[in-house]
CSV table of C-alpha atoms and ligand atoms in Angstrom, one decimal:
chain,number,residue,atom,x,y,z
O,1311,UNK,CA,17.4,54.4,-100.5
O,1312,UNK,CA,17.2,57.5,-98.7
O,1313,UNK,CA,14.4,59.0,-101.1
O,1314,UNK,CA,12.4,56.2,-100.2
O,1315,UNK,CA,12.8,55.9,-97.2
O,1316,UNK,CA,12.1,59.8,-97.0
O,1317,UNK,CA,8.5,59.1,-98.8
O,1318,UNK,CA,7.6,56.0,-96.5
O,1319,UNK,CA,8.3,58.7,-93.6
O,1320,UNK,CA,5.7,61.5,-95.8
O,1321,UNK,CA,3.2,59.1,-96.5
O,1322,UNK,CA,2.8,57.4,-93.4
O,1323,UNK,CA,2.0,61.1,-91.6
O,1324,UNK,CA,0.2,62.1,-94.0
O,1325,UNK,CA,-1.8,58.4,-93.7
O,1326,UNK,CA,-1.8,59.0,-90.3
O,1327,UNK,CA,-2.8,62.9,-89.9
O,1328,UNK,CA,-5.9,61.1,-92.2
O,1329,UNK,CA,-6.7,58.2,-90.1
O,1330,UNK,CA,-10.1,58.6,-87.4
O,1331,UNK,CA,-10.4,55.8,-86.1
O,1332,UNK,CA,-8.9,54.2,-83.9
O,1333,UNK,CA,-8.8,50.4,-85.1
O,1334,UNK,CA,-7.5,51.6,-89.0
O,1335,UNK,CA,-4.3,53.1,-86.8
O,1336,UNK,CA,-3.5,49.4,-86.8
O,1337,UNK,CA,-3.7,48.6,-90.3
O,1338,UNK,CA,-1.8,51.7,-90.8
O,1339,UNK,CA,1.5,49.8,-88.4
O,1340,UNK,CA,1.0,46.6,-90.7
O,1341,UNK,CA,1.6,48.4,-93.6
O,1342,UNK,CA,4.2,50.7,-92.9
O,1343,UNK,CA,6.6,48.7,-89.6
O,1344,UNK,CA,4.7,45.5,-89.9
O,1345,UNK,CA,7.7,42.0,-91.9
O,1346,UNK,CA,5.4,42.6,-94.9
O,1347,UNK,CA,5.4,46.3,-94.1
O,1348,UNK,CA,7.2,48.8,-96.7
O,1349,UNK,CA,10.2,49.7,-94.2
O,1350,UNK,CA,11.1,45.8,-93.7
O,1351,UNK,CA,10.6,45.6,-98.0
O,1352,UNK,CA,13.6,48.1,-98.0
O,1353,UNK,CA,15.5,46.7,-95.1
O,1354,UNK,CA,15.9,43.7,-96.8
O,1355,UNK,CA,18.0,45.4,-99.8
O,1356,UNK,CA,20.6,46.4,-96.9
O,1357,UNK,CA,23.0,44.2,-97.9
O,1358,UNK,CA,23.3,45.4,-101.9
O,1359,UNK,CA,24.2,49.1,-100.6
O,1360,UNK,CA,28.3,49.5,-100.0
O,1361,UNK,CA,29.7,49.7,-96.2
O,1362,UNK,CA,29.7,53.5,-96.4
O,1363,UNK,CA,25.9,53.9,-97.4
O,1364,UNK,CA,24.7,50.9,-94.8
O,1365,UNK,CA,25.5,52.8,-91.8
O,1366,UNK,CA,24.2,56.0,-92.9
O,1367,UNK,CA,20.2,54.4,-94.2
O,1368,UNK,CA,20.5,52.4,-91.5
O,1369,UNK,CA,20.5,55.3,-88.6
O,1370,UNK,CA,18.1,56.7,-91.9
O,1371,UNK,CA,15.7,53.4,-91.2
O,1372,UNK,CA,16.2,53.8,-87.7
O,1373,UNK,CA,15.0,56.8,-87.5
O,1374,UNK,CA,12.1,56.8,-89.7
O,1375,UNK,CA,10.7,54.1,-88.1
O,1376,UNK,CA,11.0,55.4,-84.3
O,1377,UNK,CA,9.7,58.5,-86.1
O,1378,UNK,CA,6.7,56.3,-87.8
O,1379,UNK,CA,5.6,54.3,-83.9
O,1380,UNK,CA,6.2,58.1,-81.9
O,1381,UNK,CA,3.6,59.1,-84.3
O,1382,UNK,CA,0.9,56.6,-84.4
O,1383,UNK,CA,1.4,56.7,-80.0
O,1384,UNK,CA,0.8,59.9,-80.8
O,1385,UNK,CA,-2.5,59.5,-82.8
O,1386,UNK,CA,-4.0,56.8,-80.9
O,1387,UNK,CA,-4.0,58.8,-77.8
O,1388,UNK,CA,-5.4,61.6,-79.5
O,1389,UNK,CA,-7.8,59.8,-80.6
O,1390,UNK,CA,-8.5,57.3,-77.2
O,1391,UNK,CA,-9.0,60.8,-75.3
O,1392,UNK,CA,-11.6,62.4,-78.3
O,1393,UNK,CA,-13.3,59.0,-77.7
O,1394,UNK,CA,-13.1,59.8,-74.1
O,1395,UNK,CA,-14.3,63.6,-74.9
O,1396,UNK,CA,-17.2,62.6,-77.1
O,1397,UNK,CA,-18.8,59.0,-74.5
O,1398,UNK,CA,-19.0,62.0,-71.4
O,1399,UNK,CA,-20.7,64.3,-73.5
O,1400,UNK,CA,-23.6,61.3,-74.9
O,1401,UNK,CA,-23.3,59.9,-71.5
O,1402,UNK,CA,-23.7,63.8,-70.2
O,1403,UNK,CA,-26.4,64.5,-67.0
O,1404,UNK,CA,-28.6,67.7,-66.6
O,1405,UNK,CA,-27.7,68.7,-63.9
O,1406,UNK,CA,-30.1,71.7,-63.4
O,1407,UNK,CA,-33.7,69.5,-64.9
O,1408,UNK,CA,-36.2,69.1,-61.2
O,1409,UNK,CA,-36.0,65.5,-60.1
O,1410,UNK,CA,-39.0,63.6,-59.7
O,1411,UNK,CA,-40.8,63.7,-56.9
O,1412,UNK,CA,-41.7,61.4,-55.1
O,1413,UNK,CA,-45.1,61.7,-53.6
O,1414,UNK,CA,-45.2,61.0,-50.0
O,1415,UNK,CA,-48.2,59.7,-47.9
O,1416,UNK,CA,-49.3,60.7,-44.8
O,1417,UNK,CA,-51.1,60.0,-42.3
O,1418,UNK,CA,-54.9,58.7,-42.2
O,1419,UNK,CA,-57.0,61.8,-40.0
O,1420,UNK,CA,-57.6,59.4,-37.5
O,1421,UNK,CA,-54.1,58.3,-36.8
O,1422,UNK,CA,-53.5,61.7,-36.6
O,1423,UNK,CA,-56.2,62.9,-34.3
O,1424,UNK,CA,-55.6,59.3,-32.4
O,1425,UNK,CA,-51.9,60.8,-31.7
O,1426,UNK,CA,-52.7,63.7,-30.7
O,1427,UNK,CA,-55.3,62.1,-28.3
O,1428,UNK,CA,-52.4,60.0,-26.2
O,1429,UNK,CA,-50.5,62.9,-26.2
O,1430,UNK,CA,-52.7,65.1,-24.2
O,1431,UNK,CA,-53.0,61.7,-21.9
O,1432,UNK,CA,-49.5,60.6,-21.9
O,1433,UNK,CA,-48.7,64.3,-21.1
O,1434,UNK,CA,-51.2,63.6,-17.7
O,1435,UNK,CA,-49.0,60.8,-16.7
O,1436,UNK,CA,-51.7,58.6,-18.8
O,1437,UNK,CA,-50.0,54.8,-20.2
O,1438,UNK,CA,-51.5,52.9,-23.1
O,1439,UNK,CA,-53.4,50.0,-22.7
O,1440,UNK,CA,-53.7,47.2,-25.4
O,1441,UNK,CA,-56.8,44.3,-25.0
O,1442,UNK,CA,-57.8,41.4,-27.2
O,1443,UNK,CA,-60.2,42.5,-29.8
O,1444,UNK,CA,-61.3,39.0,-30.0
O,1445,UNK,CA,-62.7,38.3,-26.2
O,1446,UNK,CA,-65.2,36.5,-23.9
O,1447,UNK,CA,-68.1,37.2,-22.8
O,1448,UNK,CA,-66.7,37.6,-19.0
O,1449,UNK,CA,-64.6,40.5,-20.4
O,1450,UNK,CA,-67.1,42.3,-22.5
O,1451,UNK,CA,-69.9,41.9,-20.2
O,1452,UNK,CA,-70.1,40.2,-17.2
O,1453,UNK,CA,-67.8,41.5,-15.3
O,1454,UNK,CA,-68.8,45.1,-16.1
O,1455,UNK,CA,-71.7,44.2,-14.3
O,1456,UNK,CA,-73.9,43.2,-17.5
O,1457,UNK,CA,-74.7,40.2,-16.9
O,1458,UNK,CA,-76.5,37.5,-19.6
O,1459,UNK,CA,-79.7,38.4,-19.4
O,1460,UNK,CA,-79.2,42.1,-18.8
O,1461,UNK,CA,-81.2,44.1,-20.5
O,1462,UNK,CA,-78.2,46.7,-21.6
O,1463,UNK,CA,-76.8,43.6,-24.0
O,1464,UNK,CA,-79.4,44.0,-26.8
O,1465,UNK,CA,-77.9,47.6,-27.5
O,1466,UNK,CA,-74.8,45.9,-28.2
O,1467,UNK,CA,-75.4,43.3,-30.1
O,1468,UNK,CA,-71.8,41.8,-31.7
O,1469,UNK,CA,-70.8,38.8,-33.8
O,1470,UNK,CA,-70.2,35.4,-32.3
O,1471,UNK,CA,-66.9,33.1,-32.1
O,1472,UNK,CA,-68.9,30.6,-30.7
O,1473,UNK,CA,-71.4,31.1,-26.9
O,1474,UNK,CA,-68.9,32.1,-24.9
O,1475,UNK,CA,-66.0,34.1,-27.7
O,1476,UNK,CA,-66.8,36.9,-29.1
O,1477,UNK,CA,-66.1,40.2,-31.3
O,1478,UNK,CA,-65.4,42.8,-28.6
O,1479,UNK,CA,-68.5,46.2,-28.7
O,1480,UNK,CA,-66.1,48.2,-26.3
O,1481,UNK,CA,-62.6,49.1,-25.1
O,1482,UNK,CA,-64.2,49.3,-21.3
O,1483,UNK,CA,-63.0,45.2,-21.5
O,1484,UNK,CA,-59.6,46.9,-21.1
O,1485,UNK,CA,-60.8,47.9,-18.2
O,1486,UNK,CA,-61.4,45.0,-17.0
O,1487,UNK,CA,-58.1,43.1,-18.5
O,1488,UNK,CA,-56.0,45.9,-17.0
O,1489,UNK,CA,-57.3,46.0,-13.0
O,1490,UNK,CA,-57.4,42.3,-13.4
O,1491,UNK,CA,-53.4,42.8,-13.2
O,1492,UNK,CA,-52.4,46.3,-12.2
O,1493,UNK,CA,-52.8,47.0,-8.7
O,1494,UNK,CA,-53.9,51.2,-8.3
O,1495,UNK,CA,-53.1,53.8,-8.2
O,1496,UNK,CA,-54.2,53.3,-12.5
O,1497,UNK,CA,-54.0,55.5,-15.2
O,1498,UNK,CA,-54.4,54.5,-18.6
O,1499,UNK,CA,-56.4,54.7,-21.7
O,1500,UNK,CA,-57.4,52.2,-24.3
O,1501,UNK,CA,-57.3,52.6,-28.2
O,1502,UNK,CA,-58.9,50.4,-30.5
O,1503,UNK,CA,-60.8,48.5,-32.8
O,1504,UNK,CA,-64.9,47.8,-32.0
O,1505,UNK,CA,-67.3,45.8,-33.1
O,1506,UNK,CA,-71.0,46.2,-33.8
O,1507,UNK,CA,-74.0,43.9,-35.2
O,1508,UNK,CA,-74.9,47.4,-37.1
O,1509,UNK,CA,-75.6,48.1,-40.6
O,1510,UNK,CA,-73.9,50.5,-42.8
O,1511,UNK,CA,-74.6,54.6,-43.1
O,1512,UNK,CA,-73.8,57.3,-42.7
O,1513,UNK,CA,-73.0,57.8,-38.9
O,1514,UNK,CA,-72.9,53.8,-38.3
O,1515,UNK,CA,-70.0,51.1,-39.5
O,1516,UNK,CA,-69.9,47.4,-38.0
O,1517,UNK,CA,-66.8,47.9,-37.4
O,1518,UNK,CA,-65.0,51.6,-35.5
O,1519,UNK,CA,-62.9,53.2,-32.7
O,1520,UNK,CA,-63.1,53.6,-28.9
O,1521,UNK,CA,-60.8,55.0,-26.9
O,1522,UNK,CA,-61.6,53.9,-23.4
O,1523,UNK,CA,-60.2,56.4,-20.0
O,1524,UNK,CA,-59.6,54.6,-16.5
O,1525,UNK,CA,-58.6,56.0,-13.2
O,1526,UNK,CA,-58.8,54.4,-10.6
O,1527,UNK,CA,-56.7,55.6,-7.5
O,1528,UNK,CA,-58.0,56.6,-3.4
O,1529,UNK,CA,-60.2,60.0,-3.6
O,1530,UNK,CA,-60.9,60.3,-6.7
O,1531,UNK,CA,-64.7,62.0,-7.9
O,1532,UNK,CA,-66.6,63.2,-10.3
O,1533,UNK,CA,-64.7,66.3,-10.1
O,1534,UNK,CA,-61.6,64.6,-11.2
O,1535,UNK,CA,-63.6,62.9,-14.8
O,1536,UNK,CA,-64.7,66.6,-15.5
O,1537,UNK,CA,-61.2,68.2,-15.1
O,1538,UNK,CA,-59.7,65.4,-17.1
O,1539,UNK,CA,-62.4,65.7,-19.7
O,1540,UNK,CA,-62.6,69.2,-20.4
O,1541,UNK,CA,-58.8,69.8,-20.9
O,1542,UNK,CA,-58.5,67.0,-23.2
O,1543,UNK,CA,-61.9,68.5,-25.6
O,1544,UNK,CA,-59.7,72.2,-24.8
O,1545,UNK,CA,-57.0,70.8,-26.5
O,1546,UNK,CA,-59.3,69.6,-29.2
O,1547,UNK,CA,-61.4,71.4,-30.3
O,1548,UNK,CA,-60.1,74.7,-29.0
O,1549,UNK,CA,-60.8,76.7,-25.8
O,1550,UNK,CA,-63.6,78.3,-26.3
O,1551,UNK,CA,-65.8,74.1,-25.9
O,1552,UNK,CA,-68.1,74.6,-23.7
O,1553,UNK,CA,-68.7,70.6,-21.9
O,1554,UNK,CA,-72.4,69.4,-21.0
O,1555,UNK,CA,-73.4,66.3,-18.6
O,1556,UNK,CA,-76.3,64.8,-18.3
O,1557,UNK,CA,-77.0,62.1,-16.6
O,1558,UNK,CA,-77.6,58.3,-18.0
O,1559,UNK,CA,-77.2,54.9,-17.5
O,1560,UNK,CA,-74.5,52.6,-17.5
O,1561,UNK,CA,-74.4,49.3,-16.3
O,1562,UNK,CA,-70.4,49.7,-14.8
O,1563,UNK,CA,-70.4,53.0,-14.3
O,1564,UNK,CA,-72.6,54.8,-11.2
O,1565,UNK,CA,-73.1,57.8,-11.4
O,1566,UNK,CA,-73.0,57.7,-15.5
O,1567,UNK,CA,-73.3,60.2,-17.7
O,1568,UNK,CA,-73.5,61.2,-21.0
O,1569,UNK,CA,-70.7,64.1,-22.3
O,1570,UNK,CA,-72.0,66.5,-25.1
O,1571,UNK,CA,-69.9,69.1,-26.4
O,1572,UNK,CA,-70.8,73.1,-27.7
O,1573,UNK,CA,-71.7,72.4,-31.6
O,1574,UNK,CA,-68.3,73.3,-33.8
O,1575,UNK,CA,-70.3,74.3,-36.1
O,1576,UNK,CA,-72.5,77.0,-34.6
O,1577,UNK,CA,-70.7,76.9,-31.7
O,1578,UNK,CA,-73.8,76.1,-29.7
O,1579,UNK,CA,-76.7,78.2,-31.0
O,1580,UNK,CA,-78.3,75.9,-33.2
O,1581,UNK,CA,-77.6,74.9,-36.8
O,1582,UNK,CA,-78.6,71.7,-38.5
O,1583,UNK,CA,-75.7,70.0,-38.0
O,1584,UNK,CA,-76.3,69.8,-34.3
O,1585,UNK,CA,-80.3,69.4,-34.9
O,1586,UNK,CA,-81.0,73.0,-33.3
O,1587,UNK,CA,-79.6,70.9,-30.1
O,1588,UNK,CA,-76.7,73.5,-29.9
O,1589,UNK,CA,-74.7,70.2,-28.3
O,1590,UNK,CA,-73.1,67.6,-30.1
O,1591,UNK,CA,-72.9,63.5,-28.2
O,1592,UNK,CA,-69.0,63.0,-27.6
O,1593,UNK,CA,-68.7,59.7,-25.0
O,1594,UNK,CA,-69.8,58.2,-22.2
O,1595,UNK,CA,-68.4,58.3,-18.8
O,1596,UNK,CA,-69.2,57.4,-14.9
O,1597,UNK,CA,-67.3,57.1,-12.2
O,1598,UNK,CA,-66.5,53.0,-11.9
O,1599,UNK,CA,-69.4,50.8,-9.9
O,1600,UNK,CA,-68.1,49.2,-7.0
O,1601,UNK,CA,-69.2,45.5,-8.7
O,1602,UNK,CA,-66.6,46.0,-10.7
O,1603,UNK,CA,-63.8,47.2,-9.0
O,1604,UNK,CA,-64.7,44.4,-6.3
O,1605,UNK,CA,-65.2,41.7,-9.4
O,1606,UNK,CA,-61.4,42.9,-10.2
O,1607,UNK,CA,-59.6,42.1,-6.4
O,1608,UNK,CA,-60.1,45.9,-5.8
O,1609,UNK,CA,-61.2,47.2,-2.2
O,1610,UNK,CA,-63.9,49.5,-3.1
O,1611,UNK,CA,-64.1,50.8,0.2
O,1612,UNK,CA,-60.4,51.9,-0.6
O,1613,UNK,CA,-60.7,53.3,-4.0
O,1614,UNK,CA,-63.0,54.7,-6.2
O,1615,UNK,CA,-61.9,55.7,-10.2
O,1616,UNK,CA,-63.6,56.8,-13.2
O,1617,UNK,CA,-64.4,55.8,-17.1
O,1618,UNK,CA,-65.3,57.0,-20.5
O,1619,UNK,CA,-65.7,56.0,-23.6
O,1620,UNK,CA,-65.3,57.6,-26.7
O,1621,UNK,CA,-65.7,57.1,-30.6
O,1622,UNK,CA,-62.8,57.6,-32.2
O,1623,UNK,CA,-64.5,58.7,-35.6
O,1624,UNK,CA,-67.3,60.9,-33.7
O,1625,UNK,CA,-64.1,62.7,-32.3
O,1626,UNK,CA,-62.4,63.2,-36.2
O,1627,UNK,CA,-65.9,64.2,-37.4
O,1628,UNK,CA,-66.1,66.5,-35.2
O,1629,UNK,CA,-63.0,67.5,-35.5
O,1630,UNK,CA,-62.2,68.4,-39.7
O,1631,UNK,CA,-66.3,68.7,-40.3
O,1632,UNK,CA,-66.7,64.9,-42.2
O,1633,UNK,CA,-70.1,64.5,-42.5
O,1634,UNK,CA,-70.1,61.0,-43.4
O,1635,UNK,CA,-68.6,58.3,-41.6
O,1636,UNK,CA,-67.7,56.2,-44.8
O,1637,UNK,CA,-65.6,58.2,-46.2
O,1638,UNK,CA,-63.0,57.6,-43.6
O,1639,UNK,CA,-62.6,54.0,-44.7
O,1640,UNK,CA,-63.1,53.9,-48.1
O,1641,UNK,CA,-59.4,54.6,-48.9
O,1642,UNK,CA,-60.4,57.9,-51.7
O,1643,UNK,CA,-57.1,59.7,-51.7
O,1644,UNK,CA,-58.8,62.6,-53.0
O,1645,UNK,CA,-60.7,62.7,-49.4
O,1646,UNK,CA,-57.6,61.8,-47.1
O,1647,UNK,CA,-55.2,64.4,-49.0
O,1648,UNK,CA,-56.8,66.6,-47.7
O,1649,UNK,CA,-55.6,67.0,-44.2
E,594,LIG,N1,-68.4,51.4,-23.4
E,594,LIG,C1,-69.7,52.2,-23.7
E,594,LIG,C2,-70.1,52.5,-24.8
E,594,LIG,O1,-69.5,51.8,-25.6
E,594,LIG,C3,-68.5,53.8,-22.8
E,594,LIG,C4,-68.2,54.2,-21.3
E,594,LIG,C5,-67.0,53.8,-21.6
E,594,LIG,C6,-69.5,54.5,-20.8
E,594,LIG,C7,-66.9,53.8,-19.6
E,594,LIG,C8,-68.7,55.0,-19.3
E,594,LIG,C9,-67.6,54.5,-18.7
E,594,LIG,O2,-71.0,53.3,-25.2
């Protein structure tokens, strides 16, 4: 019986050491230690032993059981460790691989220049005013000294919602809204979308953007307008750029002027971009007409003001040397990536 027990232990250990799977370990436990297992079968014959042999064999049987149990649990932990190591290996991440680069969007060139202009004006103490794109005839035309039959309305035909409600043709309408609600001193710029009944080509679009500026205070003169615009243009186009003020007519300013800038391309010598003029027209400006001030409840014998309005598209095209307005609206990434 002693030999049988020793044989069981040897066989069990051999099988255990050959075992490579956790689920087979349980089969081995049943085979050797289970109720119908080999060890139990031997213990059932203990009754046949003499009183002297019984404790010796009993002790040996217990030792064999605990040896096999120990060997099983040791094997179990080895197999578990191996399984874990294999899983780690299979799931390992190579942290030296380059990551996936997220392509970041950026600001549209129109927004870049608009922000730049806003910053420059905020640095001069201006605030930013907003106004409605759908407005009434009074704010877009009449209060700006353009009564219903004024010929200057012809150049600003627009889209009408009704006889009285229309899409604004100029951000000058914001002048009126601001002067109706604020008392001088007023110092605002108002960027925004404007609409005109124009066909699309390289320099025209039925929707475009303007930035209007308005200053109203005591003692404001044309030289304040000149100084302000010169500072703006030098900051945007560099210190070498020159401004040219030409007399013009706008119903809401008197005197009025158009302001040209020395050509971005040739610096004033004359080239195809400026049609040999040396200058490029950039904006309209002037001293706010006393009728406009009075209409908004501002005493024109005490206050005076200047206003100007520029096309944002034209500023952007000049700054980046873009020759077709449509490129700014098509949102082709190959174009936009260049800025
Ligand atoms: N609103 C004018 C235009 O669209 C520009 C302008 C603004 C002129 C303010 C004078 C003063 O042409």
